[in-house]
Amino acid sequence: MTTPAARRAPQSAPLPRPRGEASILHADLDAFYAAVEQRDKPSLRGKPVIVGGTGGRGVVATASYEAREFGVHSAMSAVEARARCPKAAFLSPRFDAYQATSRVIMDLLRELSPLVEPLSLDEAYVDLAAGGHPDLSDDGVRAIAAALKERVRERTGLTVSVGAGSSKLIAKIASDLDKPNGLLVIGAGDEDDALRGLPVTRLPGVGPATSARLRAIGVNLIGDLAALPEADVVAALGRTHGRGLWLLAHGLDDRAVVAERESKSVSVEDTFEHDIADLNRLSAIADAMARRVVDRMRRARLSGRTVSVKVRLPDFTTLTRSATLPAPTDDARTVARLARQLLGDVDVSAGLRLLGVGVSGLSDWTQGDLFAADTDDAAPEAEAALEAEPATAAPTRPSYPPGRDVHHDEFGHGWVQGAGSGWVTVRFETRDTPPGKVRSFRVTDSRLQPAPPVTD
Ligand SMILES: [Mg+2]
C-alpha cells in the first residue's frame, strides 16, 4: 500500500484493507418526510413544506428544499421555522405513510444485494460486492445506481441521492456531496482527494466536543487531520477515538455492511394527539397494546421470545428497549408485564409522542406444522391490519392535526389543511389528482372521518 496511512502506521496495528472497487453504496432519500407530503398533496409541490411538531414547543423533523431556502432546517424549533418561513405548510408527521414508502425502497435495495443495512426509514448502505454484479468498475456501479434511482422514482415518485465508494464512509460522503437527486461514485484510489477539503465534522464521531479539541490543535479540514502524525491525534483524542478518526481521515474504513436480520415481528404503535407524561396512563396503554399484539400472534399461530417497547420523545428521538424471555410466549399478561417493566426504565417526564409494543423472535406455534409455510406472511399481514385499526389512545372525538388524511362521504379523500374553533378545513386531492379544492366542515360533521393514507 502506498497511502500515507500505510507509511505512518505502527507495525503492531494492521490497517484496514481498502477495497479495490467502489462497491459500497449509500442511498439517502431527499428531504424524505417533506417529499412524501409533496407527492401525496399535489397543491404543495414546489412550495415550502415543513414537517414536524406543529405545537409551540415542536421541532422541525424535515423541511422541503423550498423551505430550506428560507434557512429552515431539521431540529430547528417550530416557532423559529414559522418566523423564517410563515408561508410554509406546517404538517404533522404521517409515520404510517413514511413507513409504507420506506418498505418499498428497502425492497428495491434488497434486489441489488442481500447485504442491506438500513440506517433509518430513508437511508441505507448496500454492499454490491455481495450482489453478484458482473461489473463493479466505476462505470458499472454508476449504471447500477442510475437504474436504482429510476426504479425508486417509478415506484415511489421520490428522488434518492446515491453515493458509492470503497467504504461506508466514502459512500455516505459521496451521497451527501451531490444532494439532492445526486449520483456520485468516488473511485477506489480517489478517497484522499475527495476527503481532503471537507470539514472534519463530516467524519462520523466528530461532534461538537471532538471538533473543539481538533480545532485546538489546528485541525479544521479532514486533510488537516490526515496530515498529522497518528500520535498527535491520539494525544488529543485518546487511543481508540484518535486512531479511529485518523484512519477515517485517510479514507480507511473497514466497517462491514451488516444486514438487519429478517426477523418476523408483530407490533402495534400509536402516535398520540398530545404528548403523554403520566406513567400510569402509559402503562395502561401498553397493557392494551400487549393484548392486541398477542391477539394477532395467536391468530397467526405464532409465539415469540423478545418483547420490545418503542417510544418517541417530544424532540422526535426514538428509543427502543427490549427484553428476551427464556422461552417463547403467547401470553398477554407476560408480554404486558415485560412491556410495563421496559417502559418503567424510560424517562417519560417530558411526555411521549408515540408508544409501541412489539414481540419478535417469533416461531411457528407448532413445531413441524404442515402448514407452517402459510404463517410466513401472517406477521406482516397482522401489522397491516393493526395499522388500519383506530388508535387505542384516540380520543372519542376525531382529531384533525394538519396534514392528516381524511375521508368525506361526498367529496372523497383529502387532507386537513387546518382546524380550529369547531371547524376543519380539508383539501380534497391525492397523489394521482390535480391540486384539489378546499372546503370547510364542522368538526362534528359525521360525513367526515380520519382515514389511513393512500398507499400502493
Ligand atoms: Mg434523507
Short mmCIF file of C-alpha atoms and ligand atoms in Angstrom, two decimals:
data_model
loop_
_atom_site.label_atom_id
_atom_site.label_comp_id
_atom_site.label_asym_id
_atom_site.label_seq_id
_atom_site.Cartn_x
_atom_site.Cartn_y
_atom_site.Cartn_z
CA MET A 1 0.00 0.00 0.00
CA THR A 2 1.21 3.45 -0.76
CA THR A 3 -1.19 5.64 1.18
CA PRO A 4 0.29 7.98 3.78
CA ALA A 5 -1.54 5.93 6.37
CA ALA A 6 0.40 2.86 5.39
CA ARG A 7 3.72 4.61 5.81
CA ARG A 8 3.00 6.07 9.22
CA ALA A 9 1.10 3.32 10.93
CA PRO A 10 2.78 1.33 13.67
CA GLN A 11 3.59 -2.26 12.67
CA SER A 12 1.62 -3.69 15.56
CA ALA A 13 -1.78 -2.43 14.41
CA PRO A 14 -2.72 -3.70 10.97
CA LEU A 15 -4.51 -1.20 8.76
CA PRO A 16 -7.93 -1.83 7.31
CA ARG A 17 -7.52 -3.06 3.74
CA PRO A 18 -9.39 -0.78 1.41
CA ARG A 19 -11.47 -2.40 -1.31
CA GLY A 20 -10.20 -2.17 -4.82
CA GLU A 21 -13.59 -1.03 -6.12
CA ALA A 22 -16.37 1.40 -5.20
CA SER A 23 -18.80 -1.37 -4.31
CA ILE A 24 -20.47 0.09 -1.23
CA LEU A 25 -23.49 2.19 -1.99
CA HIS A 26 -25.26 4.68 0.26
CA ALA A 27 -28.82 5.61 -0.66
CA ASP A 28 -30.50 8.57 1.02
CA LEU A 29 -33.90 9.95 0.03
CA ASP A 30 -34.05 13.72 -0.39
CA ALA A 31 -36.00 15.57 2.33
CA PHE A 32 -37.90 12.33 2.83
CA TYR A 33 -40.90 13.26 5.02
CA ALA A 34 -41.46 16.51 3.15
CA ALA A 35 -41.09 14.78 -0.22
CA VAL A 36 -43.73 12.19 0.72
CA GLU A 37 -46.06 15.04 1.71
CA GLN A 38 -45.49 16.86 -1.58
CA ARG A 39 -46.07 13.64 -3.50
CA ASP A 40 -49.35 12.94 -1.68
CA LYS A 41 -50.55 16.57 -1.65
CA PRO A 42 -50.23 17.96 -5.20
CA SER A 43 -51.08 21.52 -4.09
CA LEU A 44 -47.84 21.57 -2.06
CA ARG A 45 -45.48 20.61 -4.87
CA GLY A 46 -42.84 23.28 -5.45
CA LYS A 47 -43.87 25.06 -2.24
CA PRO A 48 -42.19 25.24 1.18
CA VAL A 49 -43.32 22.36 3.41
CA ILE A 50 -42.24 21.81 6.99
CA VAL A 51 -42.96 18.51 8.75
CA GLY A 52 -42.64 18.31 12.49
CA GLY A 53 -44.19 19.14 15.80
CA THR A 54 -46.68 21.86 14.98
CA GLY A 55 -47.25 22.95 18.57
CA GLY A 56 -45.47 25.74 20.39
CA ARG A 57 -42.54 23.61 21.55
CA GLY A 58 -42.34 21.37 18.49
CA VAL A 59 -39.26 20.97 16.34
CA VAL A 60 -38.76 20.59 12.60
CA ALA A 61 -38.29 16.98 11.53
CA THR A 62 -37.81 17.69 7.81
CA ALA A 63 -38.03 20.82 5.69
CA SER A 64 -38.56 20.67 1.92
CA TYR A 65 -35.85 22.21 -0.23
CA GLU A 66 -38.14 25.18 -0.90
CA ALA A 67 -38.32 25.80 2.88
CA ARG A 68 -34.57 25.34 3.29
CA GLU A 69 -34.07 28.39 1.08
CA PHE A 70 -35.56 30.39 3.95
CA GLY A 71 -32.98 28.96 6.36
CA VAL A 72 -35.31 26.36 7.87
CA HIS A 73 -33.61 23.09 8.81
CA SER A 74 -34.16 19.92 10.85
CA ALA A 75 -34.14 20.24 14.66
CA MET A 76 -34.96 23.97 14.47
CA SER A 77 -37.82 24.98 16.76
CA ALA A 78 -41.19 25.22 15.03
CA VAL A 79 -41.51 28.77 16.34
CA GLU A 80 -38.33 29.87 14.62
CA ALA A 81 -39.26 27.98 11.46
CA ARG A 82 -42.61 29.82 11.33
CA ALA A 83 -40.85 33.14 11.79
CA ARG A 84 -38.44 32.41 8.94
CA CYS A 85 -40.98 30.96 6.55
CA PRO A 86 -44.50 31.95 7.57
CA LYS A 87 -45.96 30.90 4.21
CA ALA A 88 -44.81 27.28 4.56
CA ALA A 89 -47.30 24.47 5.04
CA PHE A 90 -46.73 23.14 8.56
CA LEU A 91 -47.71 19.49 8.78
CA SER A 92 -47.76 16.84 11.49
CA PRO A 93 -45.79 13.74 10.52
CA ARG A 94 -47.65 10.77 9.00
CA PHE A 95 -45.34 7.97 10.01
CA ASP A 96 -47.59 5.28 8.58
CA ALA A 97 -47.21 6.83 5.12
CA TYR A 98 -43.44 7.17 5.53
CA GLN A 99 -43.12 3.58 6.70
CA ALA A 100 -45.11 2.25 3.77
CA THR A 101 -42.87 4.11 1.32
CA SER A 102 -39.75 3.02 3.20
CA ARG A 103 -40.73 -0.63 2.79
CA VAL A 104 -40.92 -0.19 -0.98
CA ILE A 105 -37.49 1.46 -1.07
CA MET A 106 -35.79 -1.12 1.15
CA ASP A 107 -37.22 -3.90 -1.03
CA LEU A 108 -35.73 -2.23 -4.11
CA LEU A 109 -32.34 -2.07 -2.35
CA ARG A 110 -32.56 -5.75 -1.44
CA GLU A 111 -32.92 -6.54 -5.13
CA LEU A 112 -29.35 -5.22 -5.51
CA SER A 113 -27.81 -7.30 -2.74
CA PRO A 114 -28.75 -9.38 0.28
CA LEU A 115 -26.47 -7.10 2.32
CA VAL A 116 -28.60 -4.03 3.03
CA GLU A 117 -28.14 -2.09 6.27
CA PRO A 118 -30.94 0.43 6.91
CA LEU A 119 -29.90 3.43 9.00
CA SER A 120 -33.34 4.98 9.16
CA LEU A 121 -36.58 4.91 7.19
CA ASP A 122 -34.93 6.63 4.22
CA GLU A 123 -31.26 5.76 4.37
CA ALA A 124 -29.28 2.54 3.91
CA TYR A 125 -25.96 1.02 2.91
CA VAL A 126 -25.84 -1.69 0.25
CA ASP A 127 -22.84 -3.95 -0.30
CA LEU A 128 -22.86 -4.53 -4.05
CA ALA A 129 -19.95 -6.98 -3.76
CA ALA A 130 -22.41 -9.48 -2.24
CA GLY A 131 -24.95 -8.98 -5.02
CA GLY A 132 -23.36 -10.97 -7.86
CA HIS A 133 -22.94 -7.97 -10.16
CA PRO A 134 -20.62 -8.78 -13.06
CA ASP A 135 -19.23 -5.25 -13.45
CA LEU A 136 -18.18 -3.28 -10.38
CA SER A 137 -15.98 -0.82 -12.23
CA ASP A 138 -16.83 2.83 -11.53
CA ASP A 139 -18.95 2.88 -14.70
CA GLY A 140 -20.63 -0.38 -13.75
CA VAL A 141 -21.51 0.93 -10.29
CA ARG A 142 -22.74 4.19 -11.82
CA ALA A 143 -25.10 2.23 -14.08
CA ILE A 144 -26.43 0.22 -11.11
CA ALA A 145 -27.01 3.43 -9.15
CA ALA A 146 -28.71 5.16 -12.08
CA ALA A 147 -31.07 2.21 -12.56
CA LEU A 148 -31.87 2.24 -8.85
CA LYS A 149 -32.71 5.94 -8.91
CA GLU A 150 -35.03 5.33 -11.82
CA ARG A 151 -36.83 2.46 -10.09
CA VAL A 152 -37.24 4.46 -6.86
CA ARG A 153 -38.70 7.29 -8.92
CA GLU A 154 -41.11 4.96 -10.74
CA ARG A 155 -42.25 3.06 -7.66
CA THR A 156 -42.43 5.88 -5.10
CA GLY A 157 -42.35 9.13 -7.06
CA LEU A 158 -39.41 10.28 -4.93
CA THR A 159 -35.81 11.22 -5.62
CA VAL A 160 -32.93 9.48 -3.91
CA SER A 161 -29.31 10.56 -3.70
CA VAL A 162 -26.89 7.71 -4.23
CA GLY A 163 -23.21 7.67 -3.42
CA ALA A 164 -20.73 4.87 -3.90
CA GLY A 165 -17.22 4.27 -2.69
CA SER A 166 -14.77 1.73 -1.35
CA SER A 167 -16.12 2.07 2.21
CA LYS A 168 -19.19 3.16 4.14
CA LEU A 169 -17.52 6.47 4.94
CA ILE A 170 -16.78 7.28 1.31
CA ALA A 171 -20.20 6.12 0.10
CA LYS A 172 -22.01 8.32 2.61
CA ILE A 173 -19.86 11.33 1.84
CA ALA A 174 -20.48 10.75 -1.87
CA SER A 175 -24.27 10.75 -1.45
CA ASP A 176 -24.06 13.90 0.69
CA LEU A 177 -21.83 15.79 -1.75
CA ASP A 178 -24.27 15.56 -4.64
CA LYS A 179 -27.63 16.11 -2.88
CA PRO A 180 -30.43 16.42 -3.92
CA ASN A 181 -31.13 13.82 -6.61
CA GLY A 182 -27.41 13.05 -6.71
CA LEU A 183 -25.33 10.24 -8.13
CA LEU A 184 -21.64 10.26 -7.28
CA VAL A 185 -19.13 7.43 -7.45
CA ILE A 186 -15.81 8.11 -5.73
CA GLY A 187 -13.46 5.62 -7.34
CA ALA A 188 -11.02 3.48 -5.39
CA GLY A 189 -7.80 5.45 -5.06
CA ASP A 190 -9.58 8.83 -5.15
CA GLU A 191 -10.56 8.78 -1.46
CA ASP A 192 -7.87 11.19 -0.24
CA ASP A 193 -8.71 13.77 -2.89
CA ALA A 194 -12.41 13.57 -2.09
CA LEU A 195 -11.90 13.93 1.66
CA ARG A 196 -9.10 16.48 1.93
CA GLY A 197 -11.09 19.70 1.56
CA LEU A 198 -14.12 18.69 3.65
CA PRO A 199 -14.71 19.92 7.21
CA VAL A 200 -13.65 17.37 9.77
CA THR A 201 -17.21 17.35 11.13
CA ARG A 202 -18.15 15.19 8.11
CA LEU A 203 -16.42 12.24 9.78
CA PRO A 204 -18.66 10.02 11.89
CA GLY A 205 -17.91 10.52 15.58
CA VAL A 206 -16.91 14.17 15.29
CA GLY A 207 -19.44 16.07 17.37
CA PRO A 208 -19.07 19.50 18.97
CA ALA A 209 -16.68 18.33 21.72
CA THR A 210 -14.33 16.45 19.39
CA SER A 211 -14.32 19.19 16.80
CA ALA A 212 -13.43 21.75 19.51
CA ARG A 213 -10.48 19.62 20.58
CA LEU A 214 -9.40 19.20 16.99
CA ARG A 215 -9.64 22.93 16.36
CA ALA A 216 -7.35 23.46 19.34
CA ILE A 217 -4.62 21.51 17.52
CA GLY A 218 -5.23 23.34 14.26
CA VAL A 219 -7.49 20.80 12.57
CA ASN A 220 -10.47 22.14 10.63
CA LEU A 221 -10.45 20.02 7.49
CA ILE A 222 -10.17 16.29 7.06
CA GLY A 223 -6.93 16.97 5.18
CA ASP A 224 -5.51 18.73 8.27
CA LEU A 225 -6.24 15.63 10.30
CA ALA A 226 -4.73 13.29 7.72
CA ALA A 227 -1.55 15.38 7.61
CA LEU A 228 -0.87 14.95 11.33
CA PRO A 229 1.13 12.04 12.70
CA GLU A 230 -1.16 9.48 14.28
CA ALA A 231 0.49 10.02 17.68
CA ASP A 232 -0.61 13.68 17.76
CA VAL A 233 -4.24 12.75 17.12
CA VAL A 234 -4.10 10.01 19.75
CA ALA A 235 -2.61 12.50 22.23
CA ALA A 236 -5.51 14.90 21.59
CA LEU A 237 -8.41 12.42 21.48
CA GLY A 238 -7.29 9.27 23.23
CA ARG A 239 -6.15 5.97 21.77
CA THR A 240 -9.29 4.41 20.36
CA HIS A 241 -11.10 7.53 19.19
CA GLY A 242 -7.88 9.17 17.95
CA ARG A 243 -6.72 6.21 15.91
CA GLY A 244 -10.21 5.59 14.56
CA LEU A 245 -10.58 9.15 13.29
CA TRP A 246 -7.04 9.27 11.93
CA LEU A 247 -7.77 6.16 9.85
CA LEU A 248 -11.09 7.61 8.62
CA ALA A 249 -9.28 10.81 7.61
CA HIS A 250 -7.19 8.63 5.29
CA GLY A 251 -10.34 7.01 3.90
CA LEU A 252 -9.50 3.78 5.70
CA ASP A 253 -12.75 2.34 6.97
CA ASP A 254 -13.39 -1.39 7.05
CA ARG A 255 -16.77 -1.33 8.77
CA ALA A 256 -18.86 -4.06 7.18
CA VAL A 257 -22.37 -3.61 5.80
CA VAL A 258 -24.46 -5.60 8.24
CA ALA A 259 -27.83 -6.79 7.03
CA GLU A 260 -30.63 -6.49 9.53
CA ARG A 261 -31.77 -9.92 10.38
CA GLU A 262 -35.12 -10.55 8.72
CA SER A 263 -36.90 -11.40 11.92
CA LYS A 264 -40.61 -11.62 11.93
CA SER A 265 -42.31 -9.39 14.41
CA VAL A 266 -45.78 -8.30 15.38
CA SER A 267 -46.08 -4.83 16.74
CA VAL A 268 -48.53 -2.06 17.32
CA GLU A 269 -47.83 1.60 17.92
CA ASP A 270 -49.79 4.78 18.30
CA THR A 271 -48.85 8.40 17.89
CA PHE A 272 -50.66 10.46 20.49
CA GLU A 273 -52.54 13.61 19.79
CA HIS A 274 -50.95 15.24 22.83
CA ASP A 275 -47.72 14.05 24.47
CA ILE A 276 -48.45 11.84 27.50
CA ALA A 277 -46.22 12.09 30.57
CA ASP A 278 -48.36 10.06 33.01
CA LEU A 279 -46.64 6.71 33.54
CA ASN A 280 -49.82 5.07 34.85
CA ARG A 281 -51.72 6.07 31.78
CA LEU A 282 -48.87 4.96 29.51
CA SER A 283 -48.71 1.62 31.31
CA ALA A 284 -52.43 1.10 30.77
CA ILE A 285 -51.98 1.85 27.07
CA ALA A 286 -49.03 -0.59 26.94
CA ASP A 287 -51.27 -3.27 28.51
CA ALA A 288 -53.91 -2.76 25.85
CA MET A 289 -51.25 -2.85 23.14
CA ALA A 290 -49.82 -6.09 24.54
CA ARG A 291 -53.29 -7.65 24.31
CA ARG A 292 -53.66 -6.55 20.71
CA VAL A 293 -50.21 -7.87 19.78
CA VAL A 294 -50.86 -11.23 21.40
CA ASP A 295 -54.27 -11.43 19.76
CA ARG A 296 -52.64 -11.08 16.35
CA MET A 297 -49.88 -13.53 17.19
CA ARG A 298 -52.39 -16.16 18.21
CA ARG A 299 -54.39 -15.73 15.06
CA ALA A 300 -51.16 -16.18 13.09
CA ARG A 301 -50.25 -19.17 15.28
CA LEU A 302 -47.00 -17.54 16.38
CA SER A 303 -45.23 -17.17 19.67
CA GLY A 304 -42.19 -15.01 20.41
CA ARG A 305 -39.36 -14.51 22.84
CA THR A 306 -38.40 -10.85 22.60
CA VAL A 307 -40.68 -8.08 23.84
CA SER A 308 -39.90 -4.54 22.74
CA VAL A 309 -41.18 -1.15 23.72
CA LYS A 310 -40.69 1.78 21.40
CA VAL A 311 -41.10 5.38 22.49
CA ARG A 312 -40.74 8.68 20.70
CA LEU A 313 -39.86 11.73 22.76
CA PRO A 314 -41.12 15.27 22.08
CA ASP A 315 -37.90 16.06 20.14
CA PHE A 316 -38.54 13.01 17.89
CA THR A 317 -35.79 10.93 19.46
CA THR A 318 -36.93 7.34 19.14
CA LEU A 319 -35.83 4.76 21.68
CA THR A 320 -36.35 1.03 21.70
CA ARG A 321 -35.97 -1.17 24.77
CA SER A 322 -36.27 -4.92 24.60
CA ALA A 323 -36.01 -7.94 26.81
CA THR A 324 -35.78 -11.59 25.83
CA LEU A 325 -37.57 -14.39 27.63
CA PRO A 326 -36.04 -17.83 28.15
CA ALA A 327 -38.86 -19.43 26.16
CA PRO A 328 -41.38 -18.20 23.57
CA THR A 329 -44.66 -16.91 24.89
CA ASP A 330 -48.08 -16.03 23.57
CA ASP A 331 -49.42 -14.94 26.93
CA ALA A 332 -50.78 -11.39 27.03
CA ARG A 333 -50.01 -10.96 30.74
CA THR A 334 -46.36 -11.93 30.25
CA VAL A 335 -45.97 -9.55 27.31
CA ALA A 336 -47.75 -6.77 29.22
CA ARG A 337 -45.64 -7.27 32.34
CA LEU A 338 -42.39 -7.04 30.36
CA ALA A 339 -43.65 -4.06 28.40
CA ARG A 340 -44.51 -2.20 31.62
CA GLN A 341 -41.11 -3.05 33.06
CA LEU A 342 -39.32 -1.76 29.94
CA LEU A 343 -41.45 1.36 29.92
CA GLY A 344 -40.52 1.93 33.57
CA ASP A 345 -36.87 2.29 32.52
CA VAL A 346 -37.66 5.18 30.18
CA ASP A 347 -37.78 8.75 31.38
CA VAL A 348 -41.28 9.80 30.35
CA SER A 349 -41.34 13.04 32.34
CA ALA A 350 -41.14 15.18 29.19
CA GLY A 351 -44.03 13.21 27.71
CA LEU A 352 -44.19 10.68 24.88
CA ARG A 353 -45.37 11.34 21.36
CA LEU A 354 -45.58 7.70 20.48
CA LEU A 355 -45.65 4.37 22.23
CA GLY A 356 -45.32 0.95 20.66
CA VAL A 357 -45.22 -2.64 21.89
CA GLY A 358 -43.90 -5.49 19.80
CA VAL A 359 -42.92 -9.12 20.00
CA SER A 360 -40.17 -10.57 17.81
CA GLY A 361 -38.10 -13.72 17.70
CA LEU A 362 -41.29 -15.35 16.53
CA SER A 363 -41.51 -19.04 15.91
CA ASP A 364 -44.29 -21.10 14.49
CA TRP A 365 -46.84 -22.08 17.01
CA THR A 366 -46.38 -25.80 16.46
CA GLN A 367 -43.09 -27.38 15.53
CA GLY A 368 -43.34 -29.34 12.30
CA ASP A 369 -46.71 -27.87 11.44
CA LEU A 370 -47.56 -29.00 7.93
CA PHE A 371 -48.95 -25.56 7.14
CA ALA A 372 -46.06 -23.63 8.62
CA ALA A 373 -45.31 -22.07 5.23
CA ASP A 374 -48.67 -20.33 5.40
CA THR A 375 -47.68 -18.49 8.54
CA ASP A 376 -44.70 -16.79 6.87
CA ASP A 377 -46.83 -13.97 5.64
CA ALA A 378 -49.02 -13.81 8.67
CA ALA A 379 -46.95 -11.36 10.69
CA PRO A 380 -46.79 -8.58 8.07
CA GLU A 381 -50.50 -9.00 7.42
CA ALA A 382 -51.17 -8.69 11.11
CA GLU A 383 -49.17 -5.49 11.18
CA ALA A 384 -51.03 -4.02 8.26
CA ALA A 385 -54.33 -4.86 9.89
CA LEU A 386 -53.23 -3.21 13.11
CA GLU A 387 -52.25 -0.04 11.35
CA ALA A 388 -55.69 0.30 9.88
CA GLU A 389 -57.39 -0.02 13.23
CA PRO A 390 -58.42 3.04 15.17
CA ALA A 391 -55.82 4.08 17.73
CA THR A 392 -56.15 2.71 21.26
CA ALA A 393 -55.42 6.11 22.73
CA ALA A 394 -57.58 8.03 20.30
CA PRO A 395 -59.95 10.46 21.94
CA THR A 396 -63.63 9.77 21.44
CA ARG A 397 -63.93 12.75 19.10
CA PRO A 398 -61.75 12.52 15.97
CA SER A 399 -58.76 14.82 15.94
CA TYR A 400 -57.50 16.67 12.91
CA PRO A 401 -53.83 17.62 13.05
CA PRO A 402 -52.62 19.45 9.93
CA GLY A 403 -51.68 17.05 7.14
CA ARG A 404 -53.82 14.17 8.36
CA ASP A 405 -55.65 12.03 5.80
CA VAL A 406 -59.43 12.23 5.93
CA HIS A 407 -62.35 10.83 4.02
CA HIS A 408 -65.59 12.65 3.29
CA ASP A 409 -68.61 10.65 2.19
CA GLU A 410 -69.38 13.09 -0.60
CA PHE A 411 -66.00 14.58 -1.58
CA GLY A 412 -63.68 11.59 -1.09
CA HIS A 413 -60.08 11.57 0.12
CA GLY A 414 -58.39 14.71 1.34
CA TRP A 415 -56.11 16.13 4.00
CA VAL A 416 -56.53 18.54 6.85
CA GLN A 417 -55.27 21.97 5.93
CA GLY A 418 -56.28 23.47 9.25
CA ALA A 419 -58.65 23.11 12.16
CA GLY A 420 -59.91 25.28 14.98
CA SER A 421 -62.98 26.82 16.58
CA GLY A 422 -65.02 23.75 15.78
CA TRP A 423 -64.19 23.75 12.05
CA VAL A 424 -61.96 21.58 9.88
CA THR A 425 -60.63 22.79 6.55
CA VAL A 426 -59.89 20.00 4.08
CA ARG A 427 -58.19 19.99 0.70
CA PHE A 428 -59.52 17.18 -1.48
CA GLU A 429 -56.66 15.72 -3.50
CA THR A 430 -54.44 12.64 -3.67
CA ARG A 431 -51.11 11.92 -5.29
CA ASP A 432 -52.89 10.99 -8.53
CA THR A 433 -55.19 14.01 -8.83
CA PRO A 434 -54.53 17.61 -9.83
CA PRO A 435 -54.35 20.13 -6.96
CA GLY A 436 -57.73 19.96 -5.24
CA LYS A 437 -60.38 22.26 -3.85
CA VAL A 438 -60.66 23.37 -0.23
CA ARG A 439 -63.83 23.01 1.82
CA SER A 440 -64.64 23.55 5.49
CA PHE A 441 -66.80 21.38 7.74
CA ARG A 442 -67.99 21.32 11.31
CA VAL A 443 -65.77 19.03 13.42
CA THR A 444 -68.97 17.21 14.33
CA ASP A 445 -69.88 16.55 10.68
CA SER A 446 -70.44 12.80 10.61
CA ARG A 447 -69.65 12.56 6.90
CA LEU A 448 -66.02 13.47 7.69
CA GLN A 449 -63.67 10.89 9.24
CA PRO A 450 -59.92 10.44 9.71
CA ALA A 451 -58.61 7.93 7.15
CA PRO A 452 -55.46 5.86 6.61
CA PRO A 453 -53.03 7.20 3.95
CA VAL A 454 -53.49 6.00 0.41
CA THR A 455 -50.69 3.51 -0.27
CA ASP A 456 -49.93 1.31 -3.22
MG MG B 1 -32.60 11.56 3.75
#
